Amino acid sequence: MNKSIPITLLTGYLGSGKTTLLNHLLTNQEGYKIAVIVNDIGEVNIDASLIEKGGIVSGKEESLVPLQNGCICCTLKTDLIEQLNEIIDTKKFDYIIIEASGICEPIPIAQTITAMEDAYLEYKMPKLCYLDSIVSVVDAKRLSDEFASGQDLLNDHIEEEDITNLIIQQIEFCDTIILNKIDEVTKEELSLVKNVLRTLQPSADIIDTNYAKVDYKDILATKKFSFEKAITSAGWYQELEGEKEHHHHEHEHEEGEVEEYGINTFVYYTREPLDRKKFYEYIEKPWPRKIIRAKGITYFTDDKNMSYMFEQAGTLKDLVESGPWLATESPKVIEEVLENNPDIKKDWDPFYGDKMTKIVFIGQGIDKNKITKELDELR
């Protein structure tokens, strides 16, 4: 029987040090036979060229698989599945590393790989591969400049909101954070950056490094990845769920750190619907840079049956329908759902049912009272 091959997904924004980390792993991996899938946007696969020049794979096509002119989180999903199957079929490798493009969102890639795992099980086939871990490489200096000093992320004309949103998603959805280039920030800046990371992603391991030099044992064959854990480990999610232990910890965390670093979180909550026009006007206005992340659910006076998911990262804001409220269903359906879902039942209101506005804010020295007052005025 073929042994199931572990996969490590490397994410991180452009210039964070992913390729440096990959080169380091390939020269310090104690006997693993590693196949590498490199995804780079553009006609020339720069990262693949760098790895080949580094002499790690000596330009051998069978161990380096470039995926070009697209992103494996969207247009190249099919290519990714085909390439993984081809690598597995060669029986030459016992490990696969995927280096995602700096502008890839990690969740769709993870979904693609876990869907492959599920397909194997559905057809009662041996599981040929599995997602072992998702590693996010974070540039300490860039994060410090963006979320601490309030400086512009880049000096060119690339859309800042896209960058900010991607960096935050890559931090939120991972199980290991490689905090790279720590020598480029002061001790205070490093503490603040770690506070930001821990607030956005309370569960991931954080490894400090320069030149992406880490022990391969912290990256390879860790068995850290769990889709359910990864999707629910982001700071905003834990706040939305209102976990008692987390709130207790966060309270202590705020009291101990806020005075020095000012990183805090809070949840805006109301059962009443908001005015759609006022809400749109509110989110279209520029928000203070101090608000790093906001995410939650809401509904409006002109359509009280539909719930909406609101999301903000940096200057990017998005509002999408997320389906009708349970309260719109028949009494029989409601009763069945509440009976089988104690968490929903616990939050059920006799008048509003499950309808609510609940938005988590994460930021640096954000004014809770001001935001609460502004949102109260949108009702």
Coordinates of C-alpha atoms in Angstrom, one line a residue:
M1 CA 0.0 0.0 0.0
N2 CA 1.3 3.5 -0.9
K3 CA 2.2 5.7 2.1
S4 CA 0.1 8.9 2.3
I5 CA 2.3 11.8 1.4
P6 CA 2.2 14.9 3.6
I7 CA 1.9 18.4 2.1
T8 CA 3.1 21.6 3.6
L9 CA 1.6 24.8 2.1
L10 CA 3.8 27.9 2.3
T11 CA 2.0 31.2 2.2
G12 CA 3.1 34.8 2.8
Y13 CA 3.1 38.1 1.0
L14 CA 5.6 39.0 -1.7
G15 CA 9.1 39.6 -0.3
S16 CA 8.3 38.0 3.1
G17 CA 10.9 35.3 2.6
K18 CA 9.0 32.2 1.4
T19 CA 11.5 31.2 -1.3
T20 CA 14.4 31.7 1.2
L21 CA 12.6 29.5 3.6
L22 CA 12.0 26.9 0.9
N23 CA 15.6 26.9 -0.1
H24 CA 16.6 26.5 3.5
L25 CA 14.2 23.5 3.9
L26 CA 15.5 21.8 0.8
T27 CA 19.1 22.0 2.0
N28 CA 18.3 21.0 5.6
Q29 CA 15.6 18.4 5.4
E30 CA 17.4 15.3 6.6
G31 CA 16.7 12.8 3.9
Y32 CA 13.2 13.7 2.8
K33 CA 12.6 13.3 -0.9
I34 CA 10.7 16.5 -1.5
A35 CA 8.7 17.6 -4.6
V36 CA 8.1 21.3 -4.9
I37 CA 5.1 23.0 -6.5
V38 CA 5.9 26.7 -7.0
N39 CA 3.1 29.1 -8.0
D40 CA 4.1 32.5 -9.3
I41 CA 2.0 35.0 -11.2
G42 CA 3.4 36.1 -14.5
E43 CA 5.0 34.7 -17.6
V44 CA 8.3 34.0 -15.9
N45 CA 8.3 31.9 -12.8
I46 CA 10.8 33.9 -10.8
D47 CA 10.6 31.7 -7.7
A48 CA 11.2 28.5 -9.6
S49 CA 14.2 30.1 -11.3
L50 CA 15.6 31.2 -8.0
I51 CA 15.3 27.7 -6.6
E52 CA 16.9 26.2 -9.6
K53 CA 19.8 28.7 -9.5
G54 CA 20.3 27.8 -5.8
G55 CA 21.2 24.3 -7.0
I56 CA 18.7 22.7 -4.8
V57 CA 16.9 20.8 -7.5
S58 CA 19.4 21.3 -10.2
G59 CA 16.7 22.3 -12.6
K60 CA 15.2 18.8 -12.7
E61 CA 11.7 19.1 -13.9
E62 CA 10.5 16.0 -12.0
S63 CA 11.1 17.6 -8.6
L64 CA 10.1 21.2 -9.4
V65 CA 6.6 21.8 -10.8
P66 CA 6.0 25.5 -11.7
L67 CA 2.4 26.6 -12.0
Q68 CA 2.4 29.8 -14.0
N69 CA 0.1 32.4 -15.4
G70 CA -2.5 32.0 -12.7
C71 CA -3.1 31.5 -9.0
I72 CA -3.6 28.0 -7.5
C73 CA -6.3 29.4 -5.2
C74 CA -8.6 30.1 -8.2
T75 CA -7.9 29.5 -11.9
L76 CA -5.3 26.7 -11.4
K77 CA -7.2 24.5 -9.0
T78 CA -7.5 21.7 -11.6
D79 CA -3.8 22.0 -12.5
L80 CA -2.9 21.7 -8.8
I81 CA -4.9 18.5 -8.4
E82 CA -3.4 17.1 -11.6
Q83 CA 0.1 18.0 -10.6
L84 CA -0.3 16.5 -7.1
N85 CA -1.6 13.2 -8.7
E86 CA 1.3 13.1 -11.1
I87 CA 3.8 13.6 -8.3
I88 CA 2.2 10.9 -6.3
D89 CA 2.1 8.5 -9.3
T90 CA 5.9 8.8 -9.8
K91 CA 6.5 7.2 -6.4
K92 CA 9.7 9.2 -6.2
F93 CA 8.8 11.5 -3.3
D94 CA 7.7 11.2 0.3
Y95 CA 6.9 14.9 0.8
I96 CA 5.4 17.8 -1.2
I97 CA 5.8 21.5 -0.5
I98 CA 3.6 24.0 -2.2
E99 CA 4.9 27.6 -2.3
A100 CA 1.8 29.7 -3.1
S101 CA 2.0 33.0 -4.8
G102 CA 2.2 36.0 -2.5
I103 CA -1.2 37.0 -3.7
C104 CA -2.9 33.7 -3.0
E105 CA -5.6 33.2 -0.4
P106 CA -4.8 30.1 1.6
I107 CA -8.3 28.8 2.3
P108 CA -9.2 27.8 -1.3
I109 CA -5.9 25.9 -1.7
A110 CA -6.5 24.1 1.6
Q111 CA -10.1 23.3 0.4
T112 CA -8.7 21.8 -2.8
I113 CA -6.3 19.5 -1.0
T114 CA -8.8 18.4 1.6
A115 CA -11.4 17.8 -1.1
M116 CA -8.9 15.4 -2.6
E117 CA -8.5 13.6 0.7
D118 CA -12.3 13.3 1.0
A119 CA -12.6 11.9 -2.5
Y120 CA -10.1 9.2 -1.7
L121 CA -12.2 8.2 1.4
E122 CA -15.5 8.5 -0.5
Y123 CA -14.4 5.9 -3.1
K124 CA -12.7 3.8 -0.4
M125 CA -9.3 4.3 -1.8
P126 CA -6.1 4.7 0.2
K127 CA -5.6 8.4 1.1
L128 CA -2.6 9.2 -1.1
C129 CA -1.9 12.7 0.4
Y130 CA -2.9 15.0 3.2
L131 CA -2.4 18.6 4.2
D132 CA 0.1 18.4 7.0
S133 CA 0.5 22.1 7.8
I134 CA 0.0 25.7 6.6
V135 CA 2.9 27.9 7.2
S136 CA 2.6 31.7 6.9
V137 CA 5.8 33.7 6.5
V138 CA 5.4 37.2 7.9
D139 CA 7.8 40.1 7.3
A140 CA 8.2 41.7 10.8
K141 CA 9.3 45.0 9.3
R142 CA 6.4 45.3 6.9
L143 CA 3.9 44.4 9.6
S144 CA 5.4 46.9 11.9
D145 CA 5.2 49.6 9.3
E146 CA 1.6 48.8 8.4
F147 CA 0.0 48.2 11.7
A148 CA 2.2 50.0 14.1
S149 CA 3.8 53.1 12.6
G150 CA 0.9 53.8 10.2
Q151 CA 3.2 54.1 7.2
D152 CA 2.2 53.1 3.7
L153 CA 2.8 49.5 3.0
L154 CA 4.3 50.1 -0.4
N155 CA 5.5 53.2 -2.3
D156 CA 4.2 52.1 -5.7
H157 CA 0.7 52.0 -7.0
I158 CA -0.4 48.5 -6.0
E159 CA -3.7 48.6 -4.3
E160 CA -3.0 48.8 -0.5
E161 CA -6.3 47.3 0.5
D162 CA -5.6 44.1 -1.5
I163 CA -2.2 43.7 0.2
T164 CA -3.6 44.3 3.7
N165 CA -6.5 41.9 3.2
L166 CA -4.2 39.2 1.9
I167 CA -1.7 39.6 4.7
I168 CA -4.4 39.4 7.3
Q169 CA -6.0 36.3 5.7
Q170 CA -2.6 34.6 5.5
I171 CA -2.1 35.3 9.2
E172 CA -5.6 34.1 10.2
F173 CA -5.6 30.8 8.3
C174 CA -2.5 28.9 9.3
D175 CA -1.1 26.8 12.0
T176 CA 2.5 28.1 12.1
I177 CA 3.7 31.7 11.6
I178 CA 7.4 32.3 10.6
L179 CA 8.0 35.8 11.9
N180 CA 10.9 36.7 9.6
K181 CA 13.4 39.6 9.5
I182 CA 13.1 40.3 13.2
D183 CA 16.5 42.1 13.3
E184 CA 15.0 44.8 11.1
V185 CA 12.7 46.0 13.9
T186 CA 13.3 47.3 17.5
K187 CA 12.4 45.2 20.5
E188 CA 9.3 47.3 21.1
E189 CA 8.2 47.0 17.5
L190 CA 8.7 43.2 17.7
S191 CA 6.5 43.0 20.8
L192 CA 3.8 45.1 19.1
V193 CA 3.9 42.9 16.0
K194 CA 3.6 39.7 18.0
N195 CA 0.7 41.3 19.8
V196 CA -1.0 42.0 16.5
L197 CA -0.3 38.4 15.3
R198 CA -1.6 36.9 18.5
T199 CA -4.8 39.0 18.4
L200 CA -5.5 38.1 14.8
Q201 CA -4.5 34.4 15.3
P202 CA -4.5 33.2 18.9
S203 CA -3.7 29.5 18.1
A204 CA -0.8 29.4 15.7
D205 CA 2.8 28.8 16.8
I206 CA 5.0 31.8 16.2
I207 CA 8.7 31.2 15.3
D208 CA 11.1 34.2 15.3
T209 CA 13.7 34.1 12.6
N210 CA 16.1 36.0 10.4
Y211 CA 16.7 34.8 6.8
A212 CA 13.9 32.3 7.3
K213 CA 16.3 29.9 9.2
V214 CA 14.1 27.5 11.0
D215 CA 14.4 23.8 12.1
Y216 CA 12.8 21.6 9.4
K217 CA 11.1 19.7 12.3
D218 CA 9.0 22.9 13.0
I219 CA 7.7 22.9 9.4
L220 CA 7.7 19.3 8.0
A221 CA 5.6 16.4 9.2
T222 CA 4.1 18.3 12.1
K223 CA 0.5 17.0 11.6
K224 CA -0.7 20.4 12.9
F225 CA -3.3 21.1 10.2
S226 CA -7.0 20.6 10.9
F227 CA -9.4 22.4 8.6
E228 CA -12.0 22.9 11.4
K229 CA -9.4 24.2 13.8
A230 CA -7.8 26.5 11.2
I231 CA -11.1 28.0 10.1
T232 CA -12.2 28.7 13.7
S233 CA -8.9 29.8 15.2
A234 CA -8.9 33.4 13.9
G235 CA -9.3 36.0 16.6
W236 CA -12.5 37.5 15.2
Y237 CA -14.2 34.1 15.1
Q238 CA -13.4 33.3 18.7
E239 CA -14.8 36.7 19.7
L240 CA -17.9 36.1 17.6
E241 CA -18.4 32.7 19.2
G242 CA -18.0 34.3 22.6
E243 CA -16.0 31.5 24.1
K244 CA -15.9 32.1 27.9
E245 CA -12.3 31.0 28.3
H246 CA -11.2 33.1 25.4
H247 CA -13.0 36.2 26.7
H248 CA -11.4 35.7 30.1
H249 CA -8.0 35.3 28.5
E250 CA -8.5 38.3 26.2
H251 CA -9.6 40.5 29.2
E252 CA -6.4 39.7 31.0
H253 CA -4.5 40.1 27.8
E254 CA -5.9 43.6 27.2
E255 CA -5.3 44.7 30.8
G256 CA -1.7 43.5 30.6
E257 CA -0.8 44.8 27.1
V258 CA -3.1 47.6 26.0
E259 CA -1.4 50.3 28.0
E260 CA 1.9 49.5 26.3
Y261 CA 0.8 48.4 22.9
G262 CA -2.8 49.3 22.5
I263 CA -4.0 46.2 20.6
N264 CA -7.5 45.4 21.6
T265 CA -10.7 43.7 20.5
F266 CA -14.4 44.3 21.2
V267 CA -17.8 43.1 19.9
Y268 CA -20.6 45.4 18.8
Y269 CA -23.9 43.7 19.4
T270 CA -27.5 44.6 18.9
R271 CA -30.7 42.7 18.1
E272 CA -32.3 45.5 16.2
P273 CA -31.9 45.8 12.4
L274 CA -29.8 48.6 10.8
D275 CA -30.7 51.1 8.2
R276 CA -29.2 49.9 4.9
K277 CA -28.5 53.3 3.4
K278 CA -26.9 54.6 6.6
F279 CA -24.8 51.4 6.9
Y280 CA -23.5 51.7 3.3
E281 CA -22.6 55.4 3.9
Y282 CA -20.8 54.4 7.1
I283 CA -18.7 51.7 5.5
E284 CA -17.9 53.8 2.4
K285 CA -16.3 56.4 4.6
P286 CA -12.5 56.0 5.3
W287 CA -12.0 54.2 8.6
P288 CA -9.2 55.0 11.0
R289 CA -6.0 53.0 10.2
K290 CA -6.2 51.8 13.8
I291 CA -8.9 49.4 12.9
I292 CA -7.0 46.4 11.6
R293 CA -9.9 43.9 11.2
A294 CA -13.6 43.7 11.5
K295 CA -16.0 40.9 10.7
G296 CA -19.5 39.9 11.6
I297 CA -23.1 39.5 10.7
T298 CA -25.9 42.0 10.3
Y299 CA -29.4 42.6 8.8
F300 CA -31.4 45.6 7.6
T301 CA -34.8 47.2 8.2
D302 CA -35.8 46.9 4.5
D303 CA -35.3 43.1 4.4
K304 CA -35.4 41.7 7.9
N305 CA -35.3 38.1 6.7
M306 CA -31.9 38.1 5.1
S307 CA -28.6 38.0 7.0
Y308 CA -25.4 39.6 5.7
M309 CA -21.8 39.0 6.4
F310 CA -19.7 42.1 6.7
E311 CA -15.9 42.0 6.4
Q312 CA -13.2 44.6 6.7
A313 CA -9.4 44.3 6.4
G314 CA -7.4 47.5 6.1
T315 CA -9.3 49.7 3.6
L316 CA -11.1 46.8 2.0
K317 CA -14.7 46.4 3.0
D318 CA -17.2 43.8 1.8
L319 CA -20.9 43.0 2.4
V320 CA -22.5 39.9 1.1
E321 CA -25.7 37.9 1.6
S322 CA -25.2 34.9 3.8
G323 CA -28.7 33.4 3.7
P324 CA -32.1 33.8 5.4
W325 CA -32.3 33.7 9.2
L326 CA -33.5 30.6 10.9
A327 CA -36.3 32.7 12.3
T328 CA -37.8 32.8 8.8
E329 CA -38.4 29.0 8.8
S330 CA -41.6 27.2 9.9
P331 CA -42.0 26.6 13.7
K332 CA -41.4 22.9 13.1
V333 CA -38.1 23.4 11.4
I334 CA -37.0 26.0 14.0
E335 CA -37.9 23.6 16.8
E336 CA -35.9 20.7 15.2
V337 CA -32.8 23.0 14.7
L338 CA -32.9 24.4 18.2
E339 CA -33.3 20.9 19.6
N340 CA -30.1 19.7 17.8
N341 CA -28.1 22.9 18.2
P342 CA -27.7 24.0 21.8
D343 CA -25.4 27.0 20.7
I344 CA -28.2 28.4 18.5
K345 CA -30.8 27.7 21.2
K346 CA -28.7 29.5 23.8
D347 CA -28.7 32.7 21.7
W348 CA -32.3 32.5 20.6
D349 CA -34.4 35.5 21.4
P350 CA -38.2 35.1 21.9
F351 CA -38.9 38.1 19.7
Y352 CA -35.9 38.3 17.3
G353 CA -35.1 34.6 17.0
D354 CA -31.5 34.4 15.7
K355 CA -31.5 37.9 14.1
M356 CA -28.8 40.2 15.3
T357 CA -25.9 42.4 14.4
K358 CA -22.7 41.1 15.9
I359 CA -19.4 42.6 14.6
V360 CA -15.9 42.0 16.0
F361 CA -13.4 44.8 15.8
I362 CA -9.6 44.3 16.2
G363 CA -7.3 47.2 16.2
Q364 CA -4.6 49.4 17.8
G365 CA -6.0 51.8 20.4
I366 CA -9.5 51.8 18.8
D367 CA -12.2 53.9 20.4
K368 CA -14.9 51.4 21.4
N369 CA -17.3 54.1 22.7
K370 CA -17.0 56.1 19.4
I371 CA -17.6 53.1 17.2
T372 CA -20.5 51.9 19.4
K373 CA -22.1 55.3 19.2
E374 CA -21.7 55.5 15.4
L375 CA -23.2 52.0 14.9
D376 CA -26.1 52.8 17.3
E377 CA -26.9 55.7 15.0
L378 CA -27.4 53.4 12.1
R379 CA -30.5 51.8 13.5

